[in-house]
Backbone as a chain_set.jsonl record, in Angstrom:
{"seq": "MPMKVVDATVSTFGEVFEKFKSEADNHKANLILFLADNEPSTNLSWCPDCVRAEPVIYKKLDSSPDDVALLRAYVGDRPTWRNPVHPWRTDSSFKLRGVPTLIRWEDGAVKARLEDHEAHVEPKIEALLSGN", "coords": {"N": [[50.953, 160.361, 83.744], [48.707, 161.888, 86.46], [45.716, 159.451, 86.602], [42.066, 160.409, 86.831], [39.834, 159.143, 87.897], [36.452, 158.812, 88.194], [32.65, 156.875, 88.563], [29.8, 156.335, 88.098], [26.968, 154.966, 88.258], [23.573, 153.772, 86.253], [21.819, 154.938, 87.331], [22.918, 157.417, 88.469], [24.314, 158.568, 86.241], [23.219, 160.989, 84.75], [24.066, 163.538, 86.523], [26.875, 163.437, 86.78], [27.858, 162.822, 84.479], [27.47, 164.975, 83.275], [29.605, 167.003, 85.506], [31.917, 166.059, 84.78], [31.689, 166.456, 81.559], [31.854, 169.309, 82.471], [34.591, 169.99, 83.245], [36.361, 168.956, 81.675], [38.51, 169.96, 79.155], [40.339, 170.45, 81.009], [41.794, 168.407, 81.175], [43.266, 165.943, 78.786], [43.301, 163.908, 77.274], [39.391, 162.865, 77.166], [38.157, 159.869, 78.294], [35.335, 156.996, 78.441], [34.081, 154.711, 79.773], [32.605, 151.526, 79.538], [31.443, 149.812, 81.39], [30.302, 146.206, 82.846], [28.163, 145.437, 85.546], [29.72, 144.274, 89.115], [29.304, 141.257, 90.253], [27.843, 141.217, 93.425], [28.508, 138.487, 95.197], [31.114, 137.782, 93.817], [32.29, 139.171, 93.998], [33.876, 139.954, 91.577], [33.333, 140.745, 87.994], [30.168, 140.195, 86.144], [30.472, 139.92, 83.762], [32.344, 138.195, 81.329], [33.996, 139.717, 79.115], [34.343, 141.862, 80.079], [36.32, 141.089, 81.769], [38.662, 140.739, 81.34], [39.393, 142.917, 80.043], [39.313, 145.416, 81.598], [41.288, 144.952, 82.845], [44.054, 145.059, 80.711], [43.264, 147.945, 79.965], [43.129, 149.865, 81.356], [46.379, 149.397, 82.821], [47.325, 150.664, 80.338], [45.584, 153.339, 80.161], [47.47, 153.9, 82.796], [49.5, 153.797, 82.513], [50.093, 156.035, 80.3], [51.956, 159.291, 79.687], [49.972, 161.623, 79.292], [47.267, 163.334, 80.661], [44.443, 162.522, 82.01], [40.986, 162.056, 81.83], [38.607, 159.208, 83.009], [35.808, 157.927, 83.109], [34.17, 155.736, 84.557], [31.153, 153.948, 83.822], [28.95, 151.928, 84.684], [27.026, 149.82, 83.349], [25.162, 147.958, 84.898], [23.186, 144.646, 86.405], [23.728, 141.603, 84.608], [20.351, 140.923, 83.593], [19.328, 143.705, 83.673], [20.88, 145.177, 82.091], [20.45, 143.869, 79.896], [18.181, 143.904, 78.724], [16.645, 145.419, 76.071], [15.764, 148.137, 76.114], [17.655, 149.831, 76.986], [18.909, 152.159, 79.311], [21.584, 153.607, 77.765], [21.557, 151.872, 75.476], [19.091, 152.764, 73.783], [20.516, 155.143, 73.926], [21.076, 157.871, 72.007], [23.661, 159.314, 71.849], [25.489, 157.187, 72.782], [24.474, 154.531, 71.744], [24.997, 151.555, 72.938], [26.099, 148.72, 71.995], [27.664, 146.759, 73.462], [29.584, 145.741, 76.34], [33.028, 145.248, 77.364], [32.258, 148.756, 76.143], [34.763, 150.992, 75.163], [35.621, 154.312, 74.443], [35.699, 158.019, 73.537], [35.826, 160.754, 74.512], [34.855, 163.806, 73.191], [35.522, 167.44, 71.815], [32.362, 167.7, 72.912], [30.679, 165.109, 71.568], [30.74, 161.621, 70.755], [34.297, 160.785, 69.649], [35.348, 158.63, 69.202], [35.241, 154.867, 69.12], [35.797, 152.115, 71.367], [34.315, 148.341, 70.892], [33.067, 145.825, 72.277], [34.334, 143.538, 71.235], [37.026, 144.581, 71.1], [38.049, 145.733, 73.051], [40.482, 144.805, 74.785], [42.295, 144.76, 73.145], [45.955, 146.425, 72.409], [47.026, 147.799, 71.0], [44.94, 149.092, 70.101], [43.556, 150.551, 71.72], [45.369, 152.083, 72.754], [45.988, 153.65, 69.843], [43.069, 155.133, 70.564], [43.517, 156.052, 72.881], [45.96, 157.943, 72.371], [44.035, 159.381, 70.559], [44.181, 158.937, 67.638]], "CA": [[50.275, 161.165, 84.588], [47.517, 161.099, 87.486], [44.464, 159.697, 85.667], [41.756, 161.237, 87.219], [38.296, 158.537, 87.693], [35.046, 159.249, 88.085], [32.374, 155.791, 88.653], [28.307, 156.395, 87.418], [25.104, 154.523, 87.397], [22.355, 153.584, 85.286], [20.908, 156.104, 87.893], [23.538, 158.638, 88.744], [24.712, 159.281, 85.098], [23.809, 162.592, 84.628], [25.246, 164.37, 87.205], [28.502, 162.49, 87.339], [28.446, 163.465, 83.529], [27.592, 166.658, 83.616], [30.554, 167.48, 85.45], [32.727, 165.182, 83.592], [31.991, 167.272, 80.999], [32.415, 170.384, 82.022], [36.067, 169.485, 82.947], [36.68, 168.051, 79.713], [39.042, 170.645, 78.88], [41.533, 169.715, 81.953], [42.617, 166.834, 79.88], [44.216, 165.481, 77.535], [42.239, 162.948, 76.571], [38.382, 162.048, 78.249], [37.29, 158.457, 78.169], [34.823, 156.463, 79.063], [34.187, 152.749, 79.824], [31.177, 150.831, 80.127], [31.1, 148.272, 82.122], [28.829, 145.181, 83.034], [28.197, 145.477, 87.859], [30.053, 143.182, 89.552], [28.542, 140.161, 90.904], [27.796, 140.366, 94.571], [28.361, 137.033, 95.164], [31.681, 137.748, 94.014], [32.711, 141.044, 92.941], [34.097, 139.795, 90.194], [32.159, 141.417, 86.87], [29.421, 138.785, 84.897], [30.364, 139.665, 82.147], [34.109, 137.842, 80.444], [34.891, 140.757, 77.944], [34.517, 142.902, 81.171], [37.158, 140.785, 83.543], [39.974, 140.328, 80.423], [39.749, 143.684, 79.082], [38.823, 146.151, 82.779], [43.071, 145.781, 83.622], [44.389, 145.886, 80.326], [42.793, 149.47, 79.444], [44.019, 150.773, 83.086], [47.629, 148.908, 82.97], [47.458, 151.557, 79.074], [45.365, 154.652, 80.926], [47.943, 154.503, 84.672], [51.02, 154.256, 82.18], [50.25, 157.037, 79.593], [51.916, 160.025, 79.882], [48.576, 162.311, 79.112], [46.006, 164.066, 82.055], [43.72, 161.455, 81.506], [40.235, 161.418, 82.973], [37.501, 158.095, 83.411], [34.056, 157.784, 83.458], [33.892, 154.565, 84.361], [29.619, 153.402, 83.515], [27.939, 150.408, 85.149], [25.614, 149.651, 83.406], [23.49, 147.183, 85.661], [23.406, 143.205, 86.92], [22.836, 140.548, 83.322], [19.024, 141.864, 83.451], [19.621, 144.837, 83.504], [21.897, 145.075, 81.076], [20.044, 142.525, 78.222], [17.058, 145.176, 77.842], [16.473, 145.787, 74.614], [15.824, 149.393, 75.981], [18.351, 149.975, 78.301], [18.747, 153.765, 78.654], [22.407, 153.548, 77.165], [21.24, 151.556, 74.55], [18.754, 153.615, 73.231], [21.059, 156.666, 74.013], [21.808, 159.153, 70.701], [24.628, 159.674, 72.018], [26.158, 156.252, 72.932], [23.781, 153.622, 70.872], [26.077, 150.811, 73.518], [25.978, 147.421, 71.814], [28.044, 145.086, 74.004], [30.161, 145.885, 76.801], [32.651, 146.676, 77.945], [32.697, 149.705, 75.62], [35.505, 152.679, 75.344], [35.281, 155.627, 74.361], [36.33, 158.675, 73.351], [34.348, 162.162, 73.994], [35.875, 165.202, 72.983], [33.704, 168.391, 72.168], [31.249, 167.773, 73.506], [30.646, 164.066, 71.295], [31.739, 160.759, 70.633], [35.416, 161.361, 68.502], [36.232, 157.304, 68.861], [35.038, 153.861, 70.497], [36.374, 150.144, 70.793], [33.483, 148.209, 71.42], [33.574, 145.029, 73.417], [35.586, 142.487, 70.553], [38.376, 144.646, 70.52], [38.386, 146.676, 73.857], [41.3, 144.678, 75.01], [43.887, 144.934, 72.54], [46.553, 147.468, 73.598], [47.033, 149.254, 69.547], [43.665, 150.065, 69.405], [43.642, 150.858, 73.291], [46.993, 153.233, 72.728], [45.4, 154.198, 69.644], [42.042, 155.155, 70.803], [43.791, 157.601, 73.833], [46.267, 159.423, 71.173], [43.185, 160.689, 69.554], [44.29, 158.075, 66.16]], "C": [[49.718, 161.13, 85.295], [46.408, 161.452, 86.468], [43.25, 160.123, 87.095], [40.074, 159.465, 86.432], [37.638, 158.841, 88.47], [34.126, 157.613, 87.893], [30.592, 156.644, 88.369], [28.239, 155.121, 87.883], [24.202, 154.731, 86.743], [21.981, 155.73, 85.972], [21.862, 157.253, 88.549], [24.146, 159.262, 87.857], [24.709, 160.739, 85.078], [24.186, 163.186, 84.963], [26.226, 163.555, 86.665], [29.041, 163.446, 85.38], [28.922, 164.346, 83.337], [28.844, 167.394, 84.001], [31.676, 166.811, 85.259], [32.881, 166.024, 82.278], [32.49, 168.848, 81.236], [34.095, 170.793, 82.811], [36.562, 168.971, 82.149], [37.953, 168.905, 79.391], [40.193, 170.955, 79.514], [42.312, 168.886, 81.548], [42.756, 166.682, 78.991], [43.612, 164.721, 76.454], [40.567, 162.35, 77.95], [37.731, 160.877, 77.856], [35.74, 158.114, 78.983], [34.067, 155.23, 78.983], [33.225, 152.149, 80.811], [31.537, 149.824, 80.307], [29.763, 147.805, 82.414], [29.198, 145.382, 84.871], [29.053, 143.967, 88.027], [29.362, 141.819, 90.189], [29.004, 139.885, 92.5], [28.46, 139.468, 95.312], [30.244, 136.609, 95.281], [32.937, 137.806, 93.956], [33.894, 141.096, 91.928], [33.158, 140.248, 88.977], [31.705, 139.877, 86.201], [29.709, 138.579, 83.961], [32.513, 139.772, 81.363], [34.585, 138.543, 80.098], [35.812, 141.306, 78.693], [35.844, 142.571, 81.813], [38.391, 141.062, 82.032], [40.024, 141.891, 80.199], [40.158, 144.972, 79.84], [41.589, 146.32, 82.536], [44.57, 145.876, 82.445], [44.653, 147.513, 79.878], [43.029, 150.07, 80.666], [45.287, 150.69, 83.414], [47.82, 150.766, 81.379], [47.371, 152.995, 79.838], [46.509, 154.694, 82.122], [49.757, 154.625, 83.353], [51.152, 155.843, 80.814], [51.073, 158.456, 80.037], [51.005, 161.396, 79.891], [48.198, 162.189, 80.462], [45.352, 162.81, 81.143], [42.39, 161.024, 82.506], [39.245, 160.321, 82.272], [36.809, 158.248, 83.644], [34.153, 156.467, 83.187], [32.488, 154.015, 84.371], [29.499, 152.656, 83.823], [26.698, 150.77, 84.968], [23.575, 148.827, 84.069], [23.954, 146.006, 85.584], [23.283, 142.698, 84.854], [20.946, 141.2, 83.334], [18.819, 142.91, 82.931], [19.926, 145.254, 82.289], [20.769, 144.784, 79.162], [18.415, 143.793, 77.57], [16.379, 145.407, 77.168], [16.268, 147.455, 74.658], [16.335, 149.351, 77.055], [18.239, 151.757, 77.913], [20.571, 153.649, 77.27], [22.22, 152.821, 75.997], [20.499, 152.427, 73.875], [19.229, 155.304, 73.51], [21.251, 156.323, 72.355], [22.853, 159.546, 70.582], [25.504, 158.521, 71.285], [26.117, 155.208, 72.076], [25.351, 152.191, 71.108], [25.611, 149.557, 72.803], [26.256, 146.057, 72.988], [28.804, 146.015, 74.976], [31.424, 145.269, 77.54], [33.497, 147.382, 76.138], [33.741, 151.119, 75.98], [35.261, 153.599, 74.434], [35.361, 156.829, 74.521], [35.898, 160.372, 73.258], [35.904, 163.49, 74.064], [34.984, 166.205, 72.117], [33.06, 167.783, 71.899], [30.271, 166.571, 72.525], [31.7, 162.545, 71.46], [32.983, 160.513, 69.667], [35.739, 159.772, 67.596], [35.24, 156.035, 69.816], [36.218, 152.606, 70.378], [35.4, 149.691, 71.663], [34.108, 146.121, 71.685], [34.358, 143.815, 73.408], [36.655, 143.097, 70.795], [38.967, 145.638, 72.135], [39.735, 145.978, 74.516], [42.498, 144.417, 74.342], [44.533, 145.768, 72.793], [47.095, 148.058, 72.33], [45.87, 149.79, 69.232], [43.275, 150.357, 70.904], [44.287, 152.615, 73.117], [45.875, 154.474, 71.523], [43.733, 155.724, 69.691], [42.65, 156.906, 71.706], [44.087, 158.943, 73.545], [45.14, 159.945, 70.224], [43.282, 159.973, 67.933], [43.319, 158.107, 65.844]], "O": [[49.68, 159.919, 85.514], [46.083, 162.468, 85.854], [43.664, 160.106, 88.254], [39.659, 159.069, 85.343], [38.07, 159.195, 89.567], [34.72, 156.888, 87.094], [30.619, 157.847, 88.629], [29.161, 154.307, 87.938], [23.868, 155.898, 86.534], [21.936, 156.872, 85.516], [21.24, 158.054, 89.247], [24.622, 160.363, 88.13], [25.638, 161.524, 85.27], [24.903, 163.874, 84.236], [25.759, 162.889, 85.741], [29.964, 164.212, 85.101], [30.087, 164.724, 83.215], [29.299, 168.253, 83.245], [32.603, 167.335, 85.876], [34.011, 166.304, 81.877], [33.248, 169.479, 80.499], [34.544, 171.94, 82.794], [37.633, 168.416, 82.394], [38.822, 168.033, 79.377], [41.069, 171.599, 78.939], [43.534, 168.819, 81.683], [42.28, 167.432, 78.139], [43.486, 164.866, 75.239], [40.622, 161.768, 79.033], [36.767, 160.922, 77.091], [35.196, 158.791, 79.855], [33.465, 154.906, 77.959], [33.04, 152.161, 82.028], [31.928, 148.971, 79.511], [28.662, 148.353, 82.368], [30.342, 145.448, 85.321], [29.025, 142.95, 87.334], [28.517, 142.335, 90.92], [29.825, 139.083, 92.945], [29.086, 139.955, 96.254], [30.78, 135.818, 96.058], [33.986, 137.163, 93.902], [34.614, 142.04, 91.603], [31.98, 139.974, 89.205], [32.375, 138.892, 85.888], [29.516, 137.601, 83.239], [33.357, 140.63, 81.105], [35.774, 138.587, 80.414], [37.033, 141.433, 78.603], [36.508, 143.46, 82.347], [38.946, 142.14, 82.246], [41.227, 142.152, 80.176], [41.008, 145.707, 79.338], [42.506, 147.107, 82.303], [45.661, 146.365, 82.734], [45.69, 148.107, 79.582], [43.082, 151.29, 80.515], [45.726, 151.558, 84.169], [48.437, 151.78, 81.707], [48.333, 153.703, 80.134], [46.5, 155.841, 82.57], [50.742, 155.352, 83.474], [52.187, 156.47, 80.591], [50.608, 158.773, 81.132], [51.45, 162.294, 80.606], [48.564, 161.333, 81.267], [45.652, 162.349, 80.042], [42.387, 160.223, 83.44], [39.036, 160.45, 81.066], [36.732, 158.898, 84.686], [34.214, 155.965, 82.064], [32.529, 153.244, 85.33], [30.177, 151.938, 83.088], [25.808, 151.393, 85.546], [22.349, 148.891, 83.97], [24.97, 145.833, 84.911], [22.803, 143.461, 84.016], [20.826, 142.292, 82.779], [18.221, 143.109, 81.874], [19.08, 145.69, 81.508], [20.591, 145.271, 78.045], [17.962, 144.196, 76.499], [15.241, 145.681, 77.55], [16.485, 148.13, 73.652], [15.768, 148.941, 78.068], [17.811, 152.384, 76.945], [20.425, 153.634, 76.048], [23.003, 153.298, 75.175], [21.217, 153.113, 73.147], [18.559, 156.326, 73.361], [21.445, 155.293, 71.709], [23.266, 160.086, 69.556], [26.009, 158.495, 70.163], [27.147, 154.765, 71.567], [26.226, 151.868, 70.305], [24.443, 149.315, 73.109], [25.633, 145.039, 73.287], [28.789, 147.188, 74.602], [31.043, 144.631, 78.521], [34.421, 147.018, 75.41], [33.527, 152.0, 76.813], [34.447, 153.327, 73.551], [35.131, 157.157, 75.685], [35.71, 161.034, 72.237], [36.996, 163.788, 74.546], [33.861, 165.865, 71.745], [32.948, 167.218, 70.811], [29.073, 166.852, 72.545], [32.805, 162.373, 71.974], [32.605, 159.902, 68.667], [36.071, 159.53, 66.435], [34.687, 156.246, 70.896], [37.12, 152.348, 69.581], [35.271, 150.131, 72.806], [35.12, 145.5, 71.359], [34.862, 143.17, 74.327], [37.614, 142.325, 70.783], [40.1, 146.108, 72.237], [40.352, 146.941, 74.973], [43.524, 143.951, 74.838], [43.965, 146.414, 73.673], [47.787, 149.041, 72.597], [45.651, 150.669, 68.398], [42.047, 150.275, 70.914], [43.841, 153.749, 73.286], [45.285, 155.504, 71.849], [43.561, 156.769, 69.064], [42.448, 158.096, 71.466], [43.618, 160.057, 73.781], [45.307, 160.759, 69.316], [42.53, 160.413, 67.063], [42.998, 157.574, 64.782]]}, "num_chains": 1, "name": "protein.A"}
């Protein structure tokens, strides 16, 4: 099935997330992937865990038979993310501790999540995608 992908930054997240939530019933799976920004000089993520996990996540989502919506939320550059009061670290819904973090959003809440140390593990991505 086709995967719908939308991107957001810290500054655009509120507006993008509201639209994402309003369209949630149109998709079998609604996922949020919190990622590190790319370094302008290399166009690669500054986060080695993101570099490792992203291709695996996209491969699994692309091969899913279900209709999937993915909101990619970029946390910022390394100094922005390292700030202990980063908005997604302190947000009561997300409580991010690391990137990448893959979240299944269902019924207006976080139903399941994969943290940075497990976001590249294919069986865990499959389980999150299927809602198990």
